[in-house]
Amino acid sequence: AMAAAGIVRGASVQCHFSITPGLDDVAEAEAAVTQIGSVLADRKVSLRVLVVEDDEMQRAVLANLFAAANRSNVIHGTPVRFETEVVGSADDALRRIVLDRTFDLVVLDIFMPERSGVDVLPQVRQILGPRAAVVMISSDAKMDLLARCILLGADSYVPKPLALETVRGLWQYVLHKNRAVFASAPFLFLYRPFRLVHLAHHRHINDAELDPD
C-alpha cells in the first residue's frame, strides 16, 4: 500500500492538519485566558511604605527610586509594588502613623533636625507593633548608634545613597516580619533572598556594643 501511494520506506512524511474551533471552543479558551489573568492579578503584592527624610533633594531621589522599583519589581512572575508616602520630619512621620497604622515598612533617616530617627524609633515601633519592618538609613552611622537602633526596635540599616537594586529588595524585610502580607503569593517564601543586612548580625555586634549605657 505504501509503494502504491508512492511512499518509500524510511522517508519522512509531513502531515498538515487544520482544526477549525467551534464557538464553544473559542468561548472556553477566552474564559481560560480571563481566569489566568485574574489569578496573576490576584498574585500581585502591594506594600505600604512610609519614607522619612528631612532633605528635600533626598526625598525626591527616594520617591523616584521606589517608583522605578515598581516598574521592574517582578519576582517569579509576581509583581511586588510599593505604595509609598514621603514625609520630611520625624514628627510628621509620627502624626502619619498615628492616623494610619497599616504601613508595612518604614524607611527612617537617622540624622534629622529637631528630632532624629533614633529619637522617634521607639514610638514608631510601639505604634506599628512587631509586624512592620523598620529600616534605618544614613550616610554616616557608627556602630554604637546602629547597636542602639537594634535595642530600640529597628530591623536593619541601609547606607545612603540607596541603590535601585536595594530598594527593589526591601520587600524581603517585610516578608521576614509579616508573612500574612504575602498570602496571595506564598511561593515567595521560598525565594532566595538578596544579602539582607540585619543589624543583629552586622559586623558581629557583640554584647558590649549592645549595652545601652
mmCIF file of C-alpha atoms in Angstrom:
data_model
loop_
_atom_site.group_PDB
_atom_site.id
_atom_site.type_symbol
_atom_site.label_atom_id
_atom_site.label_comp_id
_atom_site.label_asym_id
_atom_site.label_seq_id
_atom_site.Cartn_x
_atom_site.Cartn_y
_atom_site.Cartn_z
ATOM 1 C CA ALA A 1 0.000 0.000 0.000
ATOM 2 C CA MET A 2 2.888 2.343 0.774
ATOM 3 C CA ALA A 3 4.518 1.586 -2.596
ATOM 4 C CA ALA A 4 1.228 2.155 -4.343
ATOM 5 C CA ALA A 5 0.954 5.524 -2.702
ATOM 6 C CA GLY A 6 4.474 6.390 -3.822
ATOM 7 C CA ILE A 7 5.888 6.392 -0.307
ATOM 8 C CA VAL A 8 9.385 4.964 0.174
ATOM 9 C CA ARG A 9 10.083 3.128 3.437
ATOM 10 C CA GLY A 10 12.253 5.285 5.723
ATOM 11 C CA ALA A 11 11.295 8.524 4.024
ATOM 12 C CA SER A 12 9.973 11.355 6.196
ATOM 13 C CA VAL A 13 6.330 12.231 5.821
ATOM 14 C CA GLN A 14 4.873 15.619 6.742
ATOM 15 C CA CYS A 15 1.208 15.740 7.676
ATOM 16 C CA HIS A 16 -0.679 19.018 7.987
ATOM 17 C CA PHE A 17 -3.848 19.307 9.989
ATOM 18 C CA SER A 18 -6.238 22.211 10.087
ATOM 19 C CA ILE A 19 -8.611 22.480 13.014
ATOM 20 C CA THR A 20 -11.410 24.995 12.972
ATOM 21 C CA PRO A 21 -12.666 25.542 16.523
ATOM 22 C CA GLY A 22 -16.347 25.826 17.174
ATOM 23 C CA LEU A 23 -17.907 28.708 19.043
ATOM 24 C CA ASP A 24 -17.891 26.718 22.301
ATOM 25 C CA ASP A 25 -14.122 26.090 21.981
ATOM 26 C CA VAL A 26 -13.398 29.787 21.424
ATOM 27 C CA ALA A 27 -15.551 30.809 24.367
ATOM 28 C CA GLU A 28 -13.840 28.276 26.633
ATOM 29 C CA ALA A 29 -10.389 29.475 25.528
ATOM 30 C CA GLU A 30 -11.297 33.110 26.173
ATOM 31 C CA ALA A 31 -12.694 32.182 29.584
ATOM 32 C CA ALA A 32 -9.469 30.323 30.424
ATOM 33 C CA VAL A 33 -7.323 33.313 29.428
ATOM 34 C CA THR A 34 -9.501 35.604 31.544
ATOM 35 C CA GLN A 35 -9.197 33.245 34.512
ATOM 36 C CA ILE A 36 -5.410 33.067 34.188
ATOM 37 C CA GLY A 37 -5.233 36.862 34.054
ATOM 38 C CA SER A 38 -7.369 37.080 37.162
ATOM 39 C CA VAL A 39 -5.124 34.642 39.039
ATOM 40 C CA LEU A 40 -1.993 36.573 38.058
ATOM 41 C CA ALA A 41 -3.612 39.843 39.120
ATOM 42 C CA ASP A 42 -4.511 38.330 42.500
ATOM 43 C CA ARG A 43 -0.871 37.369 42.985
ATOM 44 C CA LYS A 44 0.245 40.996 43.000
ATOM 45 C CA VAL A 45 1.689 42.067 46.349
ATOM 46 C CA SER A 46 1.263 45.690 47.479
ATOM 47 C CA LEU A 47 3.250 47.022 50.417
ATOM 48 C CA ARG A 48 2.582 50.292 52.174
ATOM 49 C CA VAL A 49 5.789 52.248 52.756
ATOM 50 C CA LEU A 50 6.477 55.418 54.740
ATOM 51 C CA VAL A 51 9.753 57.171 53.919
ATOM 52 C CA VAL A 52 11.029 59.708 56.454
ATOM 53 C CA GLU A 53 13.755 62.014 55.112
ATOM 54 C CA ASP A 54 14.390 65.670 56.020
ATOM 55 C CA ASP A 55 16.408 66.651 52.930
ATOM 56 C CA GLU A 56 14.180 67.779 50.060
ATOM 57 C CA MET A 57 16.502 66.507 47.334
ATOM 58 C CA GLN A 58 16.891 63.145 49.054
ATOM 59 C CA ARG A 59 13.118 62.848 49.367
ATOM 60 C CA ALA A 60 12.793 63.312 45.609
ATOM 61 C CA VAL A 61 15.533 60.762 44.954
ATOM 62 C CA LEU A 62 13.927 58.174 47.228
ATOM 63 C CA ALA A 63 10.481 58.739 45.719
ATOM 64 C CA ASN A 64 11.953 58.210 42.243
ATOM 65 C CA LEU A 65 13.755 55.057 43.350
ATOM 66 C CA PHE A 66 10.559 53.491 44.680
ATOM 67 C CA ALA A 67 8.703 54.492 41.509
ATOM 68 C CA ALA A 68 11.447 52.899 39.397
ATOM 69 C CA ALA A 69 11.310 49.750 41.527
ATOM 70 C CA ASN A 70 7.576 49.497 40.896
ATOM 71 C CA ARG A 71 8.161 49.437 37.162
ATOM 72 C CA SER A 72 10.525 46.482 37.320
ATOM 73 C CA ASN A 73 9.921 44.524 40.528
ATOM 74 C CA VAL A 74 8.535 41.167 39.387
ATOM 75 C CA ILE A 75 9.589 38.151 41.465
ATOM 76 C CA HIS A 76 8.857 34.751 39.906
ATOM 77 C CA GLY A 77 6.046 36.304 37.886
ATOM 78 C CA THR A 78 4.535 38.179 40.832
ATOM 79 C CA PRO A 79 4.602 41.998 40.781
ATOM 80 C CA VAL A 80 5.699 43.440 44.128
ATOM 81 C CA ARG A 81 4.601 47.061 44.404
ATOM 82 C CA PHE A 82 5.413 49.784 46.925
ATOM 83 C CA GLU A 83 2.651 52.237 47.823
ATOM 84 C CA THR A 84 4.976 54.955 49.051
ATOM 85 C CA GLU A 85 4.382 58.091 51.100
ATOM 86 C CA VAL A 86 7.225 60.503 51.841
ATOM 87 C CA VAL A 87 7.363 62.922 54.795
ATOM 88 C CA GLY A 88 10.015 65.443 55.806
ATOM 89 C CA SER A 89 10.337 65.125 59.585
ATOM 90 C CA ALA A 90 10.129 62.690 62.461
ATOM 91 C CA ASP A 91 7.092 64.500 63.880
ATOM 92 C CA ASP A 92 5.308 64.282 60.520
ATOM 93 C CA ALA A 93 6.022 60.557 60.498
ATOM 94 C CA LEU A 94 4.517 60.077 63.957
ATOM 95 C CA ARG A 95 1.418 62.037 63.033
ATOM 96 C CA ARG A 96 1.017 59.943 59.905
ATOM 97 C CA ILE A 97 1.307 56.529 61.556
ATOM 98 C CA VAL A 98 -0.992 57.537 64.419
ATOM 99 C CA LEU A 99 -3.690 58.218 61.820
ATOM 100 C CA ASP A 100 -2.872 55.150 59.731
ATOM 101 C CA ARG A 101 -1.288 52.107 61.334
ATOM 102 C CA THR A 102 -1.303 49.908 58.221
ATOM 103 C CA PHE A 103 2.211 50.675 56.984
ATOM 104 C CA ASP A 104 4.234 47.548 56.254
ATOM 105 C CA LEU A 105 7.616 49.279 56.036
ATOM 106 C CA VAL A 106 9.123 52.460 57.452
ATOM 107 C CA VAL A 107 12.347 53.793 55.935
ATOM 108 C CA LEU A 108 13.642 56.136 58.615
ATOM 109 C CA ASP A 109 16.547 58.579 58.308
ATOM 110 C CA ILE A 110 18.752 58.585 61.386
ATOM 111 C CA PHE A 111 20.014 62.165 61.329
ATOM 112 C CA MET A 112 17.284 64.828 61.131
ATOM 113 C CA PRO A 113 16.974 68.275 62.753
ATOM 114 C CA GLU A 114 14.838 68.741 65.862
ATOM 115 C CA ARG A 115 14.115 65.033 66.380
ATOM 116 C CA SER A 116 16.245 62.279 64.914
ATOM 117 C CA GLY A 117 15.105 58.923 63.637
ATOM 118 C CA VAL A 118 16.609 57.328 66.732
ATOM 119 C CA ASP A 119 14.537 59.646 68.955
ATOM 120 C CA VAL A 120 11.223 58.530 67.452
ATOM 121 C CA LEU A 121 12.109 54.909 66.710
ATOM 122 C CA PRO A 122 10.616 53.548 69.975
ATOM 123 C CA GLN A 123 7.319 55.345 69.273
ATOM 124 C CA VAL A 124 7.261 54.097 65.687
ATOM 125 C CA ARG A 125 7.746 50.541 66.903
ATOM 126 C CA GLN A 126 5.158 50.930 69.651
ATOM 127 C CA ILE A 127 2.504 52.348 67.305
ATOM 128 C CA LEU A 128 3.013 49.946 64.395
ATOM 129 C CA GLY A 129 3.802 46.912 66.508
ATOM 130 C CA PRO A 130 6.047 43.963 65.623
ATOM 131 C CA ARG A 131 4.534 43.224 62.196
ATOM 132 C CA ALA A 132 6.025 46.296 60.465
ATOM 133 C CA ALA A 133 9.625 46.417 59.248
ATOM 134 C CA VAL A 134 11.715 49.470 60.158
ATOM 135 C CA VAL A 135 14.844 50.153 58.112
ATOM 136 C CA MET A 136 17.188 52.938 59.214
ATOM 137 C CA ILE A 137 19.102 54.924 56.581
ATOM 138 C CA SER A 138 22.071 57.248 56.901
ATOM 139 C CA SER A 139 25.235 58.259 55.088
ATOM 140 C CA ASP A 140 27.254 58.178 58.307
ATOM 141 C CA ALA A 141 26.280 55.775 61.064
ATOM 142 C CA LYS A 142 28.667 54.494 63.719
ATOM 143 C CA MET A 143 28.479 51.012 65.196
ATOM 144 C CA ASP A 144 27.387 52.210 68.627
ATOM 145 C CA LEU A 145 24.499 54.079 67.026
ATOM 146 C CA LEU A 146 23.484 51.045 64.989
ATOM 147 C CA ALA A 147 23.579 48.934 68.137
ATOM 148 C CA ARG A 148 21.262 51.410 69.817
ATOM 149 C CA CYS A 149 18.882 51.149 66.874
ATOM 150 C CA ILE A 150 18.670 47.397 67.494
ATOM 151 C CA LEU A 151 17.725 47.954 71.109
ATOM 152 C CA LEU A 152 15.049 50.444 70.098
ATOM 153 C CA GLY A 153 13.380 48.147 67.574
ATOM 154 C CA ALA A 154 14.992 48.647 64.153
ATOM 155 C CA ASP A 155 15.255 45.678 61.810
ATOM 156 C CA SER A 156 18.021 46.836 59.513
ATOM 157 C CA TYR A 157 20.302 49.598 58.381
ATOM 158 C CA VAL A 158 20.970 50.624 54.773
ATOM 159 C CA PRO A 159 23.663 53.217 53.965
ATOM 160 C CA LYS A 160 22.841 56.194 51.773
ATOM 161 C CA PRO A 161 22.734 56.700 48.886
ATOM 162 C CA LEU A 162 20.372 53.786 48.307
ATOM 163 C CA ALA A 163 20.796 51.811 45.091
ATOM 164 C CA LEU A 164 17.826 50.801 42.972
ATOM 165 C CA GLU A 165 18.601 47.121 43.496
ATOM 166 C CA THR A 166 18.499 47.654 47.272
ATOM 167 C CA VAL A 167 15.126 49.403 47.069
ATOM 168 C CA ARG A 168 13.745 46.586 44.916
ATOM 169 C CA GLY A 169 14.706 44.098 47.629
ATOM 170 C CA LEU A 170 13.208 45.941 50.613
ATOM 171 C CA TRP A 171 10.069 43.774 50.368
ATOM 172 C CA GLN A 172 12.104 40.943 51.893
ATOM 173 C CA TYR A 173 12.336 42.776 55.208
ATOM 174 C CA VAL A 174 8.540 42.850 55.287
ATOM 175 C CA LEU A 175 8.402 39.138 54.470
ATOM 176 C CA HIS A 176 10.728 38.500 57.396
ATOM 177 C CA LYS A 177 8.348 40.365 59.737
ATOM 178 C CA ASN A 178 4.853 39.623 58.431
ATOM 179 C CA ARG A 179 4.217 36.729 56.067
ATOM 180 C CA ALA A 180 0.479 37.380 56.087
ATOM 181 C CA VAL A 181 1.045 40.268 53.667
ATOM 182 C CA PHE A 182 2.246 37.722 51.105
ATOM 183 C CA ALA A 183 -0.698 35.311 51.448
ATOM 184 C CA SER A 184 -1.562 35.783 47.756
ATOM 185 C CA ALA A 185 1.938 34.668 46.728
ATOM 186 C CA PRO A 186 3.103 32.023 49.235
ATOM 187 C CA PHE A 187 5.803 30.711 46.870
ATOM 188 C CA LEU A 188 7.760 33.917 47.583
ATOM 189 C CA PHE A 189 8.532 32.354 50.978
ATOM 190 C CA LEU A 190 10.961 30.107 49.099
ATOM 191 C CA TYR A 191 12.659 32.965 47.263
ATOM 192 C CA ARG A 192 16.417 33.004 47.680
ATOM 193 C CA PRO A 193 16.943 36.453 49.202
ATOM 194 C CA PHE A 194 19.499 39.013 48.312
ATOM 195 C CA ARG A 195 22.002 39.799 51.039
ATOM 196 C CA LEU A 196 19.819 41.143 53.814
ATOM 197 C CA VAL A 197 21.688 43.301 56.303
ATOM 198 C CA HIS A 198 20.126 42.540 59.652
ATOM 199 C CA LEU A 199 21.512 44.782 62.335
ATOM 200 C CA ALA A 200 21.817 41.978 64.849
ATOM 201 C CA HIS A 201 24.430 40.325 62.612
ATOM 202 C CA HIS A 202 26.028 43.393 61.081
ATOM 203 C CA ARG A 203 29.795 43.174 61.701
ATOM 204 C CA HIS A 204 29.146 40.688 64.519
ATOM 205 C CA ILE A 205 27.818 43.171 67.050
ATOM 206 C CA ASN A 206 28.603 41.790 70.468
ATOM 207 C CA ASP A 207 27.012 42.177 73.894
ATOM 208 C CA ALA A 208 29.273 45.076 74.833
ATOM 209 C CA GLU A 209 28.191 47.040 71.767
ATOM 210 C CA LEU A 210 24.534 46.326 72.613
ATOM 211 C CA ASP A 211 24.908 47.840 76.082
ATOM 212 C CA PRO A 212 22.649 50.938 76.087
ATOM 213 C CA ASP A 213 24.895 52.622 78.659
#
